[in-house]
Amino acid sequence: MPAELSPTQQDAVMTSTGPLLVLAGAGSGKTRVVTYRIAELIRRGTAPERILAVTFTNKAASEMRERAAARLRQKGKARPEISTFHSLCVRILRRHIQQLGYPQQFAIYDRGDQDSLARGALREMNVPGESLRPGELLWFIGQWKTHGISPAAAEGSVETDKEHLAALAYRRYQAALKAAGAVDFDDLLLLVVELFENHDKSRRAEAARFDHVMIDEYQDTNTSQYRIVKALAAPHRNLCVVGDDDQAIYGWRGAEVTHILRFKIDWPEAKIVRLEENYRSTPQILEMANTLITHNRERHDKVLRPARRSGAAVRVLQMQDEADEARQVVADIRRRLEAGQIRLSDVAILFRTNEQPRTFEMELRRVEMPYVLIGGMSFYDRKEVRDLLAYLKVFVNPNDETSLLRIINTPPRGIAQPAVKALLAAAVSRGDSLWDVLATAGSVQGVTRTAAEATAKFRKLVERYSARFRQPDRAAALRDLLAELRYREDLDRVYKEAADRESRWAAVEQVVSSLGGYEQDQADMSLKRYLDDLALTGREDENDKDAKLARNAVALMTLHSAKGLEFPHVYLVGLEEGLLPHHRAVTEGGKAIDEERRLCYVGVTRARDQLTLTMALSRQKWGKSRPTQPSRYLYEMTGQADHPNAQAARQGQPTRSDQGSSAQRASKPNSPKSPKSTGRAKAPPASASPARRKRTSVRRSE
């Protein structure tokens, strides 16, 4: 066994049979353990293709494949199957979905497609917008699907009028999906669960493909993923799950931390290995993290132990308001930069809500300091990208009605909205697909002669390019399509700003490049396979995130976006009640507060060399300055959880300094309103900026 593994890492790697839970704390080298374990299983005689390793993002799966390949250095084509949950489920469904009444070449609908179906379902029910909006309906459907709840079951579990409407619309939405031969992103999991539970032969066939199953980030599994894992691993029980309940921060999207907490109950013979040695952060940072997370009662007992020597003290700074917070943080970064102590890419400013970075962006622009904002609109949500992908989807499946409606008059070709409505009405009355009705557009009442001629030309264009895209050099075909559509000319017509036109055309060029690059990499490439992979990859937009982080610029990102990353210098800002913990969690209490505490813990453990925690004494709300309360987590981290103000925050009461409201008195570093300075975390003036001269860049380590 390699000497670079610690004793506990070696224990996890060498345990090759039976259920195994690897509790991998932040910065403890879990990816190394997973890849070494794969190599060890193969060394002991397991065929590579009999090993399944599943993670949550395409980026993580790609990194795991690369590290496993480097570790194995083996010849031959056989490789472990390493993928995301959704990619795994696509492959399973391609083999078995016909048993559920779907075509083998099903389409995967994206958010825009889902929105169109949701609008259609609500329109059929004559539901007014004020009663239930399409976005709300999709939220309900997403919640039900991530918890494995079918339309019929949803109707039996509703309580409010809005939920009742949503459940009825859910049934229509799902029927429309199936009629289109399509699935949405959540269906990829839900339909595999349905397949495994109702078609035992298919479940046995899929489980028999593997002798070992490994799951990364197990704390992030939702109900459907949990059931899929149990079905695949039950026959041989060689299940290894790796995760950290203290970093379970995705409850809002269906993840259930109970899955990792009750692993020993589900698999009674399971062995538990704790990876507690942290190779990332200084002892001062880890002391804060450990002290904080012990306030969560439902967790596996573990303590992060530093592998590094002592470093700089953690700083707790308080500012007058959000503008002052931004000024002082940016000034602190600037001083350290000018002193040669840091590079811009060493620094991350982490925040809880999407509204917080506005003041930091303004200040960074004012001092002309480069920065990148992680998040915002995904590349795949841009109109131009969605237009082109809709064309490609129709070339694969002309009966994809949502995509067909998107492109039928994009760019404008003379098929106006009245004609489209008439064609749709004809399709409904005849019981035919819209694509079939297009062939007889001239006989449809309400379709003018001009619109009928334009429809015939459009149909011929689709038929011609459907055949073209079945041949090699699809990138050239897409370029020809864009030229024939005069797509760039249409952008120039619609958008008056040159910069806007260029950025939109650049997005179009990226799609062409993506298609060309995919065709070069995939020997058995098909347009259908490209769209499948894009549908999965586009959910994460990881390439855009990595490209931004590669720049020499300060990173601004939410705490959720920061998970899995590390930075030499971290500013965790806005540590106030209502921000962190978020006001929704404060209202809900209980588990919601625990998840917010885990989110704060994730933020703290992103820092390697220096951690700075900040709060503002007041913030603007509805145009007025309002006093704030320090976050209960500040008190907990600094060992002052029994402070009266911490207790007041937990009970939703004003702190003592709020009751008198003296902002000037409270602005002093050690005022009663803020956690007192301790040996753990000093609260010096903002001008104090001890910084290490070590120059390192951001990297993903977990």
XYZ file of C-alpha atoms in Angstrom:
702
model
C 0.000 0.000 0.000
C 1.386 3.431 -0.973
C 3.007 5.378 1.837
C 1.156 8.567 0.808
C -2.054 7.176 2.306
C -2.785 7.705 6.001
C -3.708 4.667 8.130
C -7.429 5.467 7.942
C -7.245 6.035 4.189
C -5.489 2.684 3.834
C -8.233 1.052 5.899
C -10.901 2.414 3.527
C -8.947 1.322 0.455
C -8.219 -2.193 1.700
C -11.783 -2.965 2.834
C -12.932 -4.647 -0.346
C -16.108 -6.538 0.569
C -19.382 -5.774 2.276
C -21.021 -2.412 3.009
C -18.582 0.389 3.853
C -19.279 3.945 4.978
C -16.333 6.314 4.579
C -16.988 9.483 6.545
C -14.709 11.906 4.714
C -14.401 15.262 6.444
C -13.641 18.449 4.531
C -10.161 18.409 2.992
C -9.492 14.803 4.015
C -8.584 13.468 0.554
C -11.687 11.460 -0.268
C -11.161 11.493 -4.051
C -7.773 9.867 -3.509
C -9.416 7.161 -1.432
C -12.038 6.437 -4.086
C -9.517 6.173 -6.943
C -7.045 4.096 -4.917
C -9.871 1.802 -3.879
C -10.886 1.236 -7.518
C -7.269 0.391 -8.365
C -7.024 -1.979 -5.399
C -10.205 -3.848 -6.396
C -8.819 -4.360 -9.897
C -5.442 -5.440 -8.504
C -7.254 -8.109 -6.486
C -8.913 -9.501 -9.607
C -12.161 -7.602 -10.103
C -12.787 -6.919 -13.796
C -12.769 -3.141 -14.334
C -16.148 -3.118 -16.072
C -17.678 -4.817 -12.998
C -17.043 -1.694 -10.898
C -19.586 1.143 -10.832
C -18.639 4.504 -9.309
C -21.300 7.216 -9.197
C -21.003 10.883 -8.317
C -23.130 13.997 -8.786
C -21.436 16.215 -11.372
C -19.895 15.622 -14.756
C -16.787 17.456 -13.564
C -16.347 15.144 -10.574
C -16.950 12.062 -12.732
C -14.412 13.242 -15.295
C -11.782 13.918 -12.629
C -12.400 10.530 -11.060
C -12.007 8.787 -14.431
C -8.737 10.628 -15.117
C -7.279 9.867 -11.688
C -8.371 6.229 -11.822
C -6.843 5.805 -15.301
C -3.581 7.384 -14.146
C -3.512 5.091 -11.136
C -4.267 1.935 -13.135
C -1.926 2.499 -16.102
C -3.544 -0.574 -17.640
C -3.810 -1.712 -21.220
C -7.013 -2.798 -22.915
C -10.388 -1.170 -23.404
C -12.051 -2.302 -20.171
C -12.625 0.558 -17.743
C -14.647 1.044 -14.561
C -18.020 2.644 -15.206
C -17.697 6.096 -13.635
C -20.536 8.517 -14.204
C -23.171 10.762 -12.677
C -26.479 9.378 -11.426
C -28.330 10.912 -14.347
C -25.922 9.578 -16.978
C -26.220 6.111 -15.455
C -30.004 6.344 -15.554
C -30.011 7.431 -19.206
C -28.089 4.286 -20.108
C -30.431 2.104 -18.055
C -33.499 3.665 -19.667
C -32.102 3.314 -23.181
C -31.978 -0.418 -22.490
C -35.351 -0.825 -20.775
C -37.652 2.217 -21.093
C -39.886 0.570 -23.693
C -41.271 -1.560 -20.863
C -42.655 1.675 -19.392
C -44.350 2.679 -22.637
C -41.755 5.171 -23.871
C -39.792 4.998 -27.141
C -36.188 3.878 -26.891
C -35.109 7.142 -28.571
C -36.838 9.334 -25.973
C -35.993 13.041 -25.789
C -34.710 14.706 -22.613
C -36.527 18.000 -22.051
C -34.728 20.965 -20.535
C -36.170 23.721 -18.355
C -37.518 25.706 -21.292
C -39.284 22.641 -22.665
C -40.718 21.938 -19.227
C -41.979 25.499 -18.964
C -43.881 25.128 -22.243
C -45.513 21.893 -21.055
C -46.426 23.456 -17.705
C -48.059 26.424 -19.446
C -49.966 24.048 -21.692
C -51.221 21.970 -18.763
C -52.420 25.057 -16.875
C -54.004 26.486 -20.027
C -55.966 23.274 -20.606
C -57.266 23.505 -17.042
C -58.107 27.226 -17.440
C -56.058 28.029 -14.345
C -55.480 31.805 -13.998
C -51.910 32.977 -13.493
C -52.611 34.379 -10.040
C -53.710 30.927 -8.842
C -50.702 28.942 -10.060
C -47.836 30.083 -12.273
C -45.880 27.666 -14.518
C -42.728 28.146 -12.429
C -44.624 27.251 -9.257
C -46.086 24.166 -10.911
C -42.621 22.995 -11.965
C -41.388 23.534 -8.403
C -44.170 21.301 -7.050
C -43.506 18.673 -9.732
C -39.762 18.763 -9.005
C -40.380 18.283 -5.277
C -42.719 15.363 -5.881
C -40.390 13.695 -8.345
C -37.271 14.001 -6.196
C -39.218 12.274 -3.422
C -40.425 9.554 -5.794
C -44.091 10.653 -5.758
C -46.203 9.843 -8.834
C -49.084 12.042 -10.075
C -51.639 9.692 -8.517
C -49.819 9.714 -5.181
C -49.459 13.498 -5.319
C -53.231 13.928 -5.655
C -53.706 11.894 -2.491
C -51.209 13.892 -0.413
C -52.189 17.521 -1.046
C -53.467 19.885 1.623
C -53.945 23.331 0.078
C -55.950 24.495 -2.950
C -52.740 25.413 -4.762
C -51.272 21.958 -4.149
C -54.512 20.403 -5.434
C -54.292 22.409 -8.671
C -50.625 21.497 -9.003
C -51.339 17.791 -8.531
C -54.028 17.838 -11.238
C -51.690 19.736 -13.575
C -48.877 17.293 -12.722
C -50.976 14.458 -14.201
C -51.549 16.442 -17.425
C -47.901 17.512 -17.576
C -46.701 13.932 -17.258
C -49.179 12.698 -19.862
C -47.974 15.376 -22.300
C -44.359 14.369 -21.694
C -45.102 10.734 -22.413
C -47.170 11.581 -25.493
C -44.184 13.492 -26.856
C -41.906 10.516 -26.217
C -39.924 12.658 -23.782
C -38.733 12.727 -20.185
C -37.576 15.583 -18.003
C -34.436 15.633 -15.886
C -36.148 14.296 -12.748
C -37.819 11.509 -14.740
C -34.416 10.006 -15.442
C -34.307 8.955 -11.791
C -38.014 8.435 -11.165
C -38.513 6.157 -14.163
C -35.554 3.969 -13.167
C -37.138 3.581 -9.727
C -40.432 2.630 -11.406
C -38.594 0.209 -13.676
C -36.757 -1.478 -10.808
C -39.852 -1.772 -8.614
C -42.264 -3.008 -11.281
C -40.010 -4.981 -13.641
C -37.939 -7.399 -11.624
C -36.180 -8.856 -14.657
C -34.798 -5.449 -15.621
C -33.701 -4.752 -12.043
C -31.871 -8.058 -11.807
C -30.226 -7.509 -15.192
C -28.891 -4.083 -14.203
C -27.735 -5.209 -10.754
C -25.937 -8.198 -12.317
C -23.732 -5.887 -14.375
C -21.605 -5.006 -11.331
C -19.812 -6.676 -8.422
C -18.969 -3.417 -6.624
C -20.897 -0.146 -6.325
C -19.292 3.061 -5.017
C -21.216 6.287 -4.354
C -19.507 9.636 -3.846
C -21.144 12.512 -1.907
C -23.682 10.083 -0.436
C -25.079 12.784 1.840
C -26.491 14.485 -1.275
C -28.686 11.566 -2.425
C -32.416 12.118 -2.752
C -35.124 9.483 -2.298
C -34.972 8.196 -5.882
C -31.170 7.933 -5.892
C -31.271 6.151 -2.541
C -33.696 3.550 -3.901
C -31.646 3.044 -7.072
C -28.467 2.468 -5.034
C -30.180 -0.099 -2.808
C -31.566 -1.959 -5.833
C -28.177 -2.155 -7.567
C -26.178 -3.162 -4.476
C -28.622 -5.528 -2.729
C -27.573 -8.763 -4.522
C -23.833 -8.579 -3.682
C -23.876 -5.989 -0.839
C -20.465 -4.673 -1.908
C -21.500 -1.052 -1.461
C -19.026 1.678 -0.534
C -20.456 5.146 0.103
C -18.286 8.180 0.729
C -19.562 11.419 2.168
C -19.800 13.880 5.021
C -23.061 14.561 6.814
C -21.557 17.853 8.032
C -21.514 19.070 4.395
C -25.111 18.115 3.551
C -26.377 21.443 2.176
C -28.804 20.478 -0.585
C -31.986 19.681 1.330
C -33.788 22.338 -0.703
C -33.372 20.221 -3.824
C -34.445 16.931 -2.284
C -31.224 15.599 -0.729
C -31.815 13.799 2.571
C -29.000 13.730 5.107
C -30.796 10.838 6.857
C -29.493 8.479 4.160
C -25.916 8.803 5.410
C -26.976 9.046 9.057
C -28.886 5.753 8.947
C -26.475 3.813 6.727
C -25.689 1.390 9.553
C -29.424 0.700 9.948
C -29.891 -0.014 6.239
C -26.741 -2.163 6.110
C -26.282 -3.599 9.637
C -22.981 -5.347 8.844
C -21.470 -2.103 7.525
C -18.005 -0.982 8.508
C -17.436 2.734 9.209
C -14.113 4.450 8.498
C -13.610 8.070 9.543
C -11.222 10.297 7.568
C -10.610 13.107 10.045
C -7.180 14.405 9.058
C -7.574 17.683 7.192
C -4.795 18.561 4.729
C -6.191 21.939 3.741
C -6.741 24.402 6.566
C -4.791 25.824 9.481
C -5.533 24.707 13.057
C -7.156 28.099 13.765
C -9.656 27.650 10.933
C -10.431 24.049 11.868
C -11.009 24.972 15.513
C -13.712 27.392 14.393
C -15.248 24.770 12.098
C -15.239 22.009 14.715
C -16.692 24.272 17.391
C -19.471 25.393 15.061
C -20.622 22.032 13.760
C -20.870 20.383 17.194
C -24.070 22.417 17.669
C -25.766 20.072 15.182
C -26.993 17.155 17.244
C -27.931 14.718 14.454
C -24.536 13.926 12.970
C -21.823 11.277 12.975
C -19.300 11.982 15.699
C -16.031 13.190 14.151
C -13.495 15.983 14.554
C -11.276 17.470 11.851
C -7.607 17.300 12.849
C -5.117 19.612 11.141
C -2.173 18.180 9.252
C -0.757 21.706 8.933
C 1.079 23.856 11.430
C -0.335 26.929 13.085
C -1.325 29.878 10.881
C -2.932 33.299 11.070
C -5.742 34.028 13.506
C -9.284 34.001 12.187
C -10.593 37.572 12.013
C -14.109 38.708 12.946
C -14.820 42.175 11.556
C -17.926 44.311 11.885
C -18.802 47.205 9.610
C -21.334 50.006 9.711
C -23.460 48.854 6.763
C -23.249 46.778 3.566
C -21.470 49.542 1.657
C -18.869 49.866 4.406
C -18.505 46.069 4.447
C -17.718 46.039 0.726
C -15.303 49.002 0.995
C -13.317 47.518 3.853
C -13.124 44.004 2.413
C -11.973 45.295 -0.984
C -9.511 47.701 0.690
C -8.096 44.800 2.698
C -7.635 42.723 -0.468
C -6.006 45.679 -2.204
C -3.510 46.267 0.609
C -2.447 42.644 0.618
C -2.221 42.598 -3.164
C -0.032 45.731 -3.256
C 2.180 44.261 -0.517
C 2.800 41.208 -2.712
C 1.188 38.883 -0.176
C -1.524 37.456 -2.431
C -2.712 37.041 -5.991
C -6.268 37.956 -6.918
C -7.090 34.320 -7.707
C -6.164 33.415 -4.121
C -9.223 35.264 -2.835
C -12.890 34.305 -2.570
C -15.740 36.368 -1.157
C -18.512 33.983 -0.103
C -22.099 35.005 0.631
C -25.432 33.375 1.358
C -27.837 35.132 -1.026
C -27.704 36.204 -4.657
C -28.414 39.823 -3.700
C -25.313 40.309 -1.544
C -22.601 40.589 -4.245
C -24.055 43.802 -5.736
C -22.207 46.135 -3.349
C -18.974 44.148 -3.731
C -19.229 44.307 -7.518
C -19.713 48.072 -7.361
C -16.674 48.526 -5.122
C -14.474 46.169 -7.128
C -15.366 48.046 -10.290
C -14.697 51.376 -8.604
C -11.128 50.380 -7.741
C -10.747 48.538 -11.080
C -10.000 45.196 -9.458
C -10.762 42.151 -11.679
C -13.398 39.755 -10.343
C -15.580 36.871 -11.509
C -19.119 36.222 -10.347
C -19.904 32.516 -10.216
C -23.533 31.816 -10.962
C -26.145 33.768 -12.859
C -27.606 32.652 -16.172
C -26.332 29.355 -17.456
C -24.848 29.271 -20.937
C -27.520 26.740 -21.861
C -30.326 29.096 -20.802
C -29.400 31.711 -23.418
C -32.024 32.203 -26.104
C -29.654 31.638 -29.010
C -28.336 28.385 -27.558
C -31.844 27.139 -26.863
C -32.882 28.028 -30.433
C -30.081 25.985 -31.983
C -30.613 23.018 -29.673
C -34.328 23.079 -30.529
C -33.438 22.771 -34.225
C -31.148 19.817 -33.474
C -33.838 18.138 -31.361
C -36.361 18.451 -34.193
C -33.864 16.983 -36.654
C -33.640 13.943 -34.364
C -37.355 13.765 -33.544
C -39.813 15.938 -35.528
C -42.571 14.935 -33.088
C -40.817 16.888 -30.315
C -43.618 19.438 -30.237
C -42.066 21.823 -27.729
C -38.913 22.215 -29.793
C -40.941 22.391 -33.017
C -43.024 25.274 -31.683
C -39.882 27.117 -30.613
C -38.336 27.113 -34.097
C -41.359 27.112 -36.384
C -41.058 30.884 -36.824
C -37.531 31.490 -35.485
C -36.091 33.419 -37.221
C -39.363 34.834 -38.624
C -40.354 33.010 -41.839
C -43.993 34.009 -42.255
C -45.668 31.506 -39.912
C -47.218 33.985 -37.489
C -48.939 33.195 -34.197
C -52.496 32.935 -35.643
C -51.289 30.273 -38.082
C -49.471 28.375 -35.317
C -52.625 28.399 -33.156
C -54.683 27.115 -36.078
C -52.193 24.317 -36.746
C -52.173 23.331 -33.073
C -55.973 23.316 -32.945
C -56.060 21.066 -36.014
C -53.568 18.677 -34.402
C -55.702 18.448 -31.251
C -58.981 17.931 -33.136
C -57.499 15.275 -35.431
C -55.477 13.536 -32.743
C -52.371 13.876 -34.909
C -48.927 15.250 -34.124
C -48.194 18.847 -35.049
C -45.464 17.627 -37.430
C -48.007 15.566 -39.396
C -50.432 18.491 -39.543
C -47.722 20.705 -41.070
C -47.870 18.524 -44.199
C -51.497 19.607 -44.776
C -51.185 23.217 -43.624
C -52.856 24.499 -46.811
C -56.127 22.800 -45.851
C -56.192 24.007 -42.254
C -58.762 26.701 -41.545
C -57.126 29.887 -40.292
C -53.824 29.331 -42.121
C -53.254 31.854 -44.901
C -51.777 30.899 -48.252
C -48.544 32.729 -47.367
C -48.281 30.880 -44.044
C -49.023 27.540 -45.740
C -46.246 28.100 -48.280
C -43.826 29.084 -45.501
C -44.845 25.960 -43.553
C -44.125 23.735 -46.560
C -40.656 25.283 -46.953
C -39.984 24.852 -43.241
C -40.970 21.187 -43.374
C -38.630 20.583 -46.314
C -35.806 22.319 -44.456
C -36.298 19.998 -41.457
C -36.381 16.886 -43.670
C -33.275 17.964 -45.564
C -31.204 18.717 -42.465
C -32.487 15.640 -40.602
C -30.801 13.584 -43.314
C -27.724 15.836 -43.345
C -27.165 15.455 -39.598
C -27.107 11.679 -39.917
C -23.880 12.065 -41.892
C -20.374 13.023 -40.624
C -19.223 16.634 -40.175
C -22.264 17.850 -38.259
C -20.502 21.103 -37.358
C -20.368 21.992 -41.075
C -24.051 21.112 -41.354
C -24.847 23.452 -38.473
C -22.837 26.265 -40.046
C -24.757 25.776 -43.303
C -28.036 25.826 -41.402
C -27.143 29.110 -39.703
C -26.243 30.624 -43.060
C -29.487 29.435 -44.646
C -31.508 30.781 -41.722
C -29.595 34.080 -41.891
C -29.402 33.765 -38.127
C -26.669 36.344 -37.623
C -28.559 38.885 -39.705
C -31.570 38.294 -37.471
C -29.463 38.978 -34.365
C -28.255 42.210 -35.948
C -31.858 43.181 -36.626
C -33.173 42.456 -33.119
C -30.301 43.707 -30.946
C -29.105 47.274 -31.401
C -26.047 47.220 -29.116
C -22.909 45.913 -30.851
C -21.616 44.282 -27.664
C -24.929 42.476 -27.196
C -24.885 41.188 -30.779
C -21.307 39.969 -30.466
C -21.875 38.134 -27.183
C -24.932 36.401 -28.601
C -23.126 35.381 -31.780
C -20.208 34.148 -29.645
C -22.670 31.831 -27.875
C -23.792 30.507 -31.271
C -20.182 29.870 -32.258
C -19.646 27.964 -28.992
C -22.463 25.576 -29.883
C -20.898 24.909 -33.309
C -17.506 24.341 -31.672
C -19.071 22.077 -29.063
C -20.691 19.916 -31.734
C -17.459 19.722 -33.746
C -15.376 18.851 -30.707
C -17.825 16.181 -29.610
C -17.739 14.564 -33.048
C -13.938 14.439 -32.952
C -13.911 12.804 -29.499
C -16.665 10.236 -30.088
C -16.016 7.535 -32.660
C -19.673 6.372 -32.581
C -21.104 9.863 -32.388
C -24.778 10.484 -33.174
C -26.748 13.700 -32.870
C -29.039 11.963 -30.382
C -26.135 11.012 -28.146
C -24.737 14.545 -28.332
C -28.079 16.005 -27.228
C -28.357 13.481 -24.387
C -24.925 14.382 -23.036
C -25.621 18.081 -23.462
C -28.906 17.797 -21.579
C -27.007 16.319 -18.632
C -23.961 18.593 -18.806
C -25.985 21.746 -19.296
C -27.609 21.361 -15.887
C -24.343 22.197 -14.167
C -22.572 24.624 -16.492
C -19.300 23.481 -14.920
C -17.071 24.436 -17.827
C -18.147 28.056 -17.519
C -17.420 27.937 -13.776
C -13.963 26.434 -14.271
C -13.094 28.943 -16.977
C -13.984 31.798 -14.660
C -11.963 30.391 -11.763
C -8.927 30.019 -14.033
C -8.715 33.806 -14.402
C -6.541 35.903 -12.083
C -9.487 37.597 -10.424
C -11.289 37.731 -7.088
C -14.051 35.088 -6.984
C -17.498 36.075 -5.743
C -19.799 33.126 -5.180
C -22.572 31.740 -3.043
C -21.760 29.218 -0.351
C -23.580 26.540 -2.348
C -21.386 27.241 -5.391
C -18.222 27.102 -3.278
C -18.690 23.507 -2.117
C -15.834 21.336 -3.360
C -13.480 24.304 -3.840
C -10.722 25.773 -1.709
C -8.997 29.160 -1.609
C -5.975 30.468 0.318
C -7.970 33.505 1.522
C -11.695 33.493 2.210
C -13.974 36.345 3.249
C -17.242 34.922 4.546
C -19.485 37.996 4.599
C -22.929 38.882 5.940
C -22.875 36.779 9.104
C -26.170 38.115 10.376
C -29.496 36.655 11.403
C -31.722 36.587 8.312
C -28.774 36.176 5.955
C -26.865 33.303 7.551
C -28.973 31.655 8.805
C -31.374 32.710 6.058
C -34.664 34.200 7.211
C -36.625 31.221 5.803
C -34.584 28.863 7.966
C -35.080 31.128 11.001
C -38.844 30.885 10.428
C -38.799 27.107 9.977
C -36.256 26.367 12.721
C -35.065 22.839 13.555
C -33.546 20.983 10.610
C -33.490 24.129 8.476
C -31.231 25.870 11.011
C -28.997 22.778 11.106
C -28.635 22.838 7.321
C -27.747 26.537 7.406
C -25.119 25.733 10.046
C -23.684 23.080 7.722
C -23.641 25.699 4.963
C -21.665 28.040 7.221
C -19.333 25.125 8.037
C -18.749 24.551 4.314
C -17.839 28.221 3.940
C -15.374 28.141 6.821
C -13.665 24.988 5.560
C -13.065 26.487 2.083
C -10.229 28.574 3.586
C -6.659 27.320 3.618
C -4.497 30.096 5.072
C -6.694 32.994 6.172
C -10.358 33.254 7.113
C -12.131 36.575 7.649
C -15.725 36.679 8.930
C -17.675 39.922 8.507
C -21.013 41.407 9.483
C -22.734 44.755 8.989
C -24.465 46.552 11.831
C -27.244 47.718 9.515
C -28.536 46.954 6.031
C -30.861 48.633 3.595
C -34.292 47.030 3.376
C -37.076 48.555 1.319
C -35.089 51.766 1.059
C -34.491 52.158 4.787
C -31.531 51.325 6.988
C -32.426 48.573 9.439
C -30.305 47.338 12.368
C -29.058 43.748 12.129
C -28.357 40.991 14.617
C -25.073 39.076 14.555
C -25.497 35.509 13.377
C -25.857 32.907 16.108
C -23.108 31.044 14.225
C -20.613 33.802 15.038
C -21.224 33.228 18.723
C -21.029 29.454 18.300
C -17.767 29.548 16.341
C -16.108 31.777 18.931
C -17.198 29.622 21.856
C -19.843 32.069 23.087
C -23.016 30.087 22.377
C -24.275 30.869 25.881
C -23.960 34.647 25.349
C -27.329 36.393 26.026
C -27.352 37.852 22.525
C -26.772 34.414 21.000
C -29.698 33.067 22.983
C -31.818 36.022 21.852
C -30.929 35.325 18.218
C -31.956 31.676 18.586
C -35.286 32.769 20.046
C -35.900 35.418 17.388
C -35.652 38.258 19.900
C -33.756 41.558 19.506
C -30.291 41.755 21.013
C -29.610 44.103 23.892
C -27.989 46.750 21.718
C -30.978 46.642 19.329
C -33.302 47.635 22.144
C -31.491 50.894 22.701
C -30.285 51.367 19.107
C -26.940 53.060 19.328
C -25.198 52.271 16.072
C -22.153 54.285 16.961
C -21.614 52.429 20.200
C -22.255 49.089 18.486
C -19.723 49.788 15.760
C -16.805 49.320 18.119
C -15.132 45.953 17.531
C -15.933 44.482 20.948
C -19.369 46.003 21.507
C -22.124 43.950 23.167
C -23.839 43.582 19.804
C -21.089 41.445 18.312
C -19.387 38.294 19.579
C -16.529 39.158 21.884
C -12.985 38.674 20.683
C -11.475 35.462 21.940
C -8.185 33.680 21.704
C -9.660 31.860 18.736
C -10.801 34.778 16.640
C -9.499 38.264 17.069
C -11.541 41.205 15.853
C -8.979 43.834 14.881
C -9.692 47.025 12.990
C -10.141 46.497 9.281
C -6.731 47.980 8.619
C -5.044 45.042 10.291
C -4.273 42.555 7.579
C -1.877 39.819 8.614
C -1.364 37.652 5.556
C 0.877 34.825 4.595
C 3.125 35.272 1.589
C 2.455 31.817 0.261
C 1.207 32.131 -3.327
C -1.181 29.444 -4.350
C -4.202 29.320 -6.609
C -7.680 27.946 -6.240
C -8.173 24.253 -6.812
C -10.767 21.580 -6.331
C -9.775 19.101 -3.654
C -12.765 17.110 -2.550
